[in-house]
Coordinates of C-alpha atoms and ligand atoms in Angstrom, one line a residue:
X84 CA -139.4 163.1 -115.6
X85 CA -139.2 166.8 -116.3
X86 CA -142.9 167.0 -117.4
X87 CA -143.9 165.2 -114.3
X88 CA -141.5 167.4 -112.2
X89 CA -140.2 164.1 -110.8
X90 CA -137.8 164.6 -107.9
X91 CA -135.8 161.5 -106.9
X92 CA -136.8 160.3 -103.5
X93 CA -133.4 160.6 -101.8
X94 CA -134.4 158.9 -98.6
X95 CA -135.8 155.9 -100.4
X96 CA -132.7 155.7 -102.6
X97 CA -130.4 156.0 -99.5
X98 CA -132.4 153.2 -97.8
X99 CA -132.2 151.0 -100.8
X100 CA -128.4 151.6 -101.2
X101 CA -128.0 151.6 -97.4
X102 CA -125.7 154.6 -97.7
X103 CA -126.4 158.3 -97.4
X104 CA -124.8 161.0 -99.6
X105 CA -125.1 163.5 -96.8
X106 CA -122.1 164.8 -94.8
X107 CA -122.5 166.7 -91.6
X108 CA -120.1 169.5 -90.5
X109 CA -120.2 170.9 -87.0
X110 CA -118.3 174.2 -86.3
X111 CA -118.2 176.4 -83.1
X112 CA -119.1 179.7 -84.8
X113 CA -120.4 180.0 -88.3
X114 CA -120.1 183.8 -87.9
X115 CA -116.3 183.5 -87.8
X116 CA -115.0 183.7 -91.5
X117 CA -112.3 181.2 -90.6
X118 CA -115.0 178.4 -90.4
X119 CA -116.8 179.6 -93.5
X120 CA -113.5 179.5 -95.5
X121 CA -112.9 176.0 -94.2
X122 CA -116.4 175.0 -95.2
X123 CA -115.8 176.3 -98.7
X124 CA -112.8 174.0 -99.0
X125 CA -115.0 171.1 -97.7
X126 CA -117.7 171.9 -100.2
X127 CA -115.3 171.8 -103.1
X128 CA -114.7 168.2 -102.3
X129 CA -118.3 167.1 -101.3
X130 CA -119.9 168.7 -104.3
X131 CA -117.4 167.0 -106.6
X132 CA -118.4 163.7 -104.9
X133 CA -122.1 164.5 -105.5
X134 CA -122.7 164.6 -101.7
X135 CA -124.8 167.1 -99.7
X136 CA -123.1 169.1 -97.0
X137 CA -125.1 170.1 -93.9
X138 CA -123.5 172.8 -91.7
X139 CA -124.3 172.9 -88.0
X140 CA -123.2 175.7 -85.6
X141 CA -122.6 174.4 -82.1
X142 CA -122.3 178.1 -80.9
X143 CA -119.3 177.1 -78.8
X144 CA -121.6 175.0 -76.7
X145 CA -121.1 171.3 -75.8
X146 CA -124.8 170.7 -75.3
X147 CA -125.8 172.0 -78.8
X148 CA -122.8 170.1 -80.2
X149 CA -124.1 166.9 -78.6
X150 CA -127.6 167.5 -79.9
X151 CA -126.2 167.9 -83.5
X152 CA -124.1 164.8 -83.2
X153 CA -127.1 162.8 -82.1
X154 CA -129.3 164.2 -84.9
X155 CA -126.6 163.4 -87.5
X156 CA -126.2 159.9 -86.2
X157 CA -130.0 159.4 -86.4
X158 CA -129.9 160.6 -90.0
X159 CA -127.3 157.9 -90.7
X160 CA -125.2 160.4 -92.6
X161 CA -122.2 159.3 -94.7
X162 CA -119.8 160.9 -92.2
X163 CA -119.2 163.8 -89.9
X164 CA -116.6 166.5 -89.9
X165 CA -116.3 167.9 -86.4
X166 CA -114.6 170.9 -84.8
X167 CA -115.0 169.9 -81.2
X168 CA -115.8 172.3 -78.3
X169 CA -116.5 169.5 -75.8
X170 CA -114.7 166.2 -75.5
X171 CA -115.1 164.3 -78.8
X172 CA -114.5 160.8 -77.4
X173 CA -118.2 160.0 -76.8
X174 CA -119.2 161.3 -80.2
X175 CA -116.6 159.3 -82.0
X176 CA -117.7 156.1 -80.2
X177 CA -121.4 156.6 -80.8
X178 CA -121.0 157.4 -84.5
X179 CA -118.6 154.5 -84.9
X180 CA -121.1 152.1 -83.4
X181 CA -123.4 153.1 -86.3
X182 CA -120.6 152.7 -88.8
X183 CA -120.4 156.5 -89.4
X184 CA -116.9 157.9 -89.7
X185 CA -115.9 161.1 -88.0
X186 CA -112.9 163.3 -88.9
X187 CA -111.7 165.8 -86.3
X188 CA -111.1 169.2 -87.9
X189 CA -108.9 172.0 -86.5
X190 CA -108.2 169.5 -83.6
X191 CA -105.3 167.1 -83.1
X192 CA -106.9 163.8 -82.5
X193 CA -105.4 162.1 -79.3
X194 CA -105.9 158.5 -80.5
X195 CA -105.3 157.0 -83.9
X196 CA -108.9 155.7 -84.1
X197 CA -109.9 158.5 -86.4
X198 CA -108.5 160.9 -88.8
X199 CA -107.7 164.5 -87.8
X200 CA -106.6 167.6 -89.7
X201 CA -105.2 170.6 -87.8
X202 CA -102.6 173.3 -87.9
X203 CA -99.4 173.6 -85.7
X204 CA -100.8 176.2 -83.4
X205 CA -97.8 176.2 -81.0
X206 CA -95.6 177.3 -84.0
X207 CA -98.3 179.8 -84.9
X208 CA -98.4 181.3 -81.4
X209 CA -94.7 181.4 -81.3
X210 CA -94.1 183.2 -84.6
X211 CA -96.6 185.9 -83.8
X212 CA -94.9 186.9 -80.5
X213 CA -91.4 186.3 -81.9
X214 CA -92.1 188.8 -84.6
X215 CA -93.3 191.4 -82.1
X216 CA -90.1 190.9 -80.0
X217 CA -87.9 191.0 -83.0
X218 CA -89.3 194.5 -83.9
X219 CA -88.4 195.7 -80.5
X220 CA -91.4 195.2 -78.2
X221 CA -90.6 194.2 -74.6
X222 CA -94.0 193.7 -73.2
X223 CA -96.7 191.9 -75.2
X224 CA -100.4 191.5 -74.5
X225 CA -102.0 188.1 -75.3
X226 CA -105.7 188.2 -76.2
X227 CA -108.0 185.2 -76.2
X228 CA -106.7 182.9 -73.4
X229 CA -109.4 183.8 -70.9
X230 CA -112.4 182.5 -72.8
X231 CA -113.0 178.8 -73.5
X232 CA -109.7 176.9 -73.1
X233 CA -110.1 175.4 -76.6
X234 CA -107.0 173.4 -77.6
X235 CA -106.1 175.8 -80.4
X236 CA -105.9 178.7 -78.0
X237 CA -104.0 176.7 -75.4
X238 CA -101.4 175.8 -78.0
X239 CA -101.1 179.4 -79.3
X240 CA -100.5 180.6 -75.7
X241 CA -97.8 177.8 -75.3
X242 CA -96.1 179.1 -78.4
X243 CA -96.2 182.7 -77.2
X244 CA -94.6 181.7 -73.9
X245 CA -91.9 179.8 -75.8
X246 CA -91.1 182.9 -77.8
X247 CA -90.8 184.9 -74.7
X248 CA -88.6 182.3 -73.0
X249 CA -86.3 181.9 -76.1
X250 CA -85.7 185.7 -76.0
X251 CA -85.0 185.5 -72.3
X252 CA -88.0 187.8 -71.5
X253 CA -89.4 187.4 -68.0
X254 CA -92.8 185.5 -67.8
X255 CA -94.5 188.7 -66.7
X256 CA -93.6 190.4 -70.0
X257 CA -96.5 188.4 -71.6
X258 CA -99.6 190.0 -70.2
X259 CA -102.8 188.0 -70.5
X260 CA -105.7 190.4 -71.3
X261 CA -109.1 189.2 -70.2
X262 CA -111.4 188.1 -73.1
X263 CA -115.1 187.1 -72.7
X264 CA -115.4 185.7 -76.2
X265 CA -113.3 184.9 -79.3
X266 CA -114.9 187.6 -81.5
X267 CA -115.0 191.3 -82.2
X268 CA -116.8 192.1 -78.9
X269 CA -114.1 190.2 -77.1
X270 CA -111.4 192.2 -78.8
X271 CA -113.1 195.5 -77.8
X272 CA -113.2 194.3 -74.2
X273 CA -109.5 193.3 -74.3
X274 CA -108.6 196.7 -75.7
X275 CA -110.3 198.4 -72.7
X276 CA -108.4 196.2 -70.4
X277 CA -105.1 197.1 -72.1
X278 CA -105.9 200.8 -71.8
X279 CA -106.6 200.4 -68.1
X280 CA -103.0 199.4 -67.6
X281 CA -100.8 202.4 -66.6
X282 CA -98.8 203.6 -69.6
X283 CA -95.4 202.7 -68.2
X284 CA -96.6 199.1 -67.6
X285 CA -98.8 198.8 -70.7
X286 CA -97.7 196.3 -73.4
X287 CA -96.9 198.1 -76.7
X288 CA -97.9 195.1 -78.8
X289 CA -100.7 192.5 -78.7
X290 CA -101.0 189.0 -80.1
X291 CA -104.6 187.9 -80.6
X292 CA -105.7 184.3 -81.0
X293 CA -107.8 185.2 -84.0
X294 CA -108.5 188.0 -86.4
X295 CA -112.0 188.8 -85.0
X296 CA -110.3 189.7 -81.7
X297 CA -107.7 191.7 -83.5
X298 CA -110.4 193.6 -85.4
X299 CA -112.2 194.5 -82.2
X300 CA -108.9 195.5 -80.5
X301 CA -107.9 197.8 -83.4
X302 CA -111.4 199.3 -83.6
X303 CA -111.4 200.3 -79.9
X304 CA -107.8 201.5 -79.8
X305 CA -108.3 203.7 -82.9
X306 CA -111.5 205.1 -81.6
X307 CA -109.6 206.1 -78.4
X308 CA -107.0 208.0 -80.4
X309 CA -104.3 205.4 -80.2
X310 CA -102.0 204.9 -83.3
X311 CA -101.4 201.4 -84.8
X312 CA -98.7 200.3 -84.9
X313 CA -97.1 203.5 -83.4
X314 CA -98.7 203.1 -79.9
X315 CA -99.8 199.5 -80.1
X316 CA -98.7 196.9 -82.7
X317 CA -101.4 194.2 -83.4
X318 CA -101.1 190.7 -84.8
X319 CA -104.1 188.4 -85.4
X320 CA -104.5 184.8 -86.4
X321 CA -106.3 183.0 -89.3
X322 CA -105.6 185.7 -92.0
X323 CA -109.3 185.9 -93.0
X324 CA -110.1 187.8 -96.2
X325 CA -110.9 191.0 -94.2
X326 CA -107.4 191.2 -92.6
X327 CA -105.7 192.8 -95.6
X328 CA -108.7 195.0 -96.4
X329 CA -108.9 196.8 -93.0
X330 CA -108.1 200.6 -92.7
X331 CA -104.9 199.4 -91.0
X332 CA -104.1 196.2 -92.8
X333 CA -103.7 193.5 -90.2
X334 CA -100.7 191.3 -89.7
X335 CA -101.9 187.7 -89.1
X336 CA -100.8 184.1 -88.7
X337 CA -102.2 182.5 -91.8
X338 CA -104.0 179.2 -91.5
X339 CA -104.5 177.2 -94.8
X340 CA -108.3 177.3 -94.4
X341 CA -109.3 175.8 -97.8
X342 CA -106.6 173.1 -97.5
X343 CA -107.8 172.2 -94.0
X344 CA -111.4 171.7 -95.3
X345 CA -110.4 169.9 -98.5
X346 CA -108.1 167.4 -96.8
X347 CA -110.6 166.7 -94.0
X348 CA -113.4 166.1 -96.6
X349 CA -111.1 163.8 -98.7
X350 CA -110.2 161.7 -95.6
X351 CA -113.8 161.4 -94.6
X352 CA -115.0 160.3 -98.0
X353 CA -112.1 157.8 -98.3
X354 CA -113.0 156.3 -94.9
X355 CA -116.6 156.0 -95.8
X356 CA -116.0 154.4 -99.2
X357 CA -112.6 152.7 -99.1
X358 CA -112.3 149.4 -97.3
X359 CA -108.5 149.8 -97.2
X360 CA -108.8 153.2 -95.6
X361 CA -105.9 154.0 -93.2
X362 CA -106.4 156.8 -90.6
X363 CA -104.2 159.9 -90.9
X364 CA -103.3 162.8 -88.6
X365 CA -102.6 165.7 -90.9
X366 CA -100.9 168.8 -89.4
X367 CA -100.4 171.9 -91.6
X368 CA -97.9 174.6 -90.8
X369 CA -99.1 178.3 -90.4
X370 CA -97.4 181.3 -92.0
X371 CA -96.9 184.8 -90.6
X372 CA -98.1 187.6 -92.9
X373 CA -96.7 190.9 -91.8
X374 CA -98.8 194.0 -92.7
X375 CA -99.1 197.6 -91.5
X376 CA -100.6 196.8 -88.1
X377 CA -97.2 195.5 -86.9
X378 CA -94.8 196.8 -89.5
X379 CA -92.1 198.6 -87.5
Ligands
RIB93 O1 -112.5 179.2 -82.8 C1 -111.5 180.1 -82.5 C2 -110.4 180.0 -83.4 O2 -109.8 178.7 -83.5 C3 -110.7 180.4 -84.8 O3 -110.6 181.7 -85.1 C4 -109.6 179.6 -85.6 O4 -108.4 180.3 -85.4 C5 -109.7 178.3 -84.9 O5 -108.5 177.6 -85.1

């Protein structure tokens, strides 16, 4: 086989066995380290199962997401791991009609007709703002609510509002800062909105719905001569690898990224191969990691 440089014809083998060894993953933004960390957890499981992982970037777009779901269905893949940006209902049905399982990732499935793996984002949003209130801040900026109302962001905002209410802070003490996108550029834009607020009304702390926004926020504030945390305390979300390595190490709500990926991949392979599979809705708990960006 080596002498002939024989390469097994995977498509022919899949056709004979009637089952693919390819798994599709669709994420909203492969440029966000959160999703690459989740993908590494997935790949630990898929490679051990001798399966091939195809990663698709929906670019936060429902149309591109739809196109990838169709292409993966046509490939008759073993299964699909999906971080939805649009409504996943149609996709689940269409794949199920072809006998292809789908696991919702970073998304709490509404029905019990599929597995889902997510993090308790209401608790995560609450712990970030509660921490800022506990260290004495009275007005807190919230960064990330204005872009796509993805469920993760909606839950984090709900948690933030709960923290304010529990500390008897008026609703207006949580200031929504406009954000065009959930990335570094969005954080820079939000910082400029913050600095446009008159100093006496300006929040002295911000809670960002992910670390990329927090990185952009800190970059712009520092470039404008602001001190962190002295003038503005900053908390991010995800606790990506860069968070602790920044010039001002970033406080962040840690999501168990590898575990999210591993568990989702395990559930998918089980559903694809185990006739006795039972669907599960797995919800992990986040953890607040306090660093210099909000330490006192
Ligand atoms: O996609 C935006 C955010 O949602 C990511 O940064 C991660 O926090 C995900 O849950």
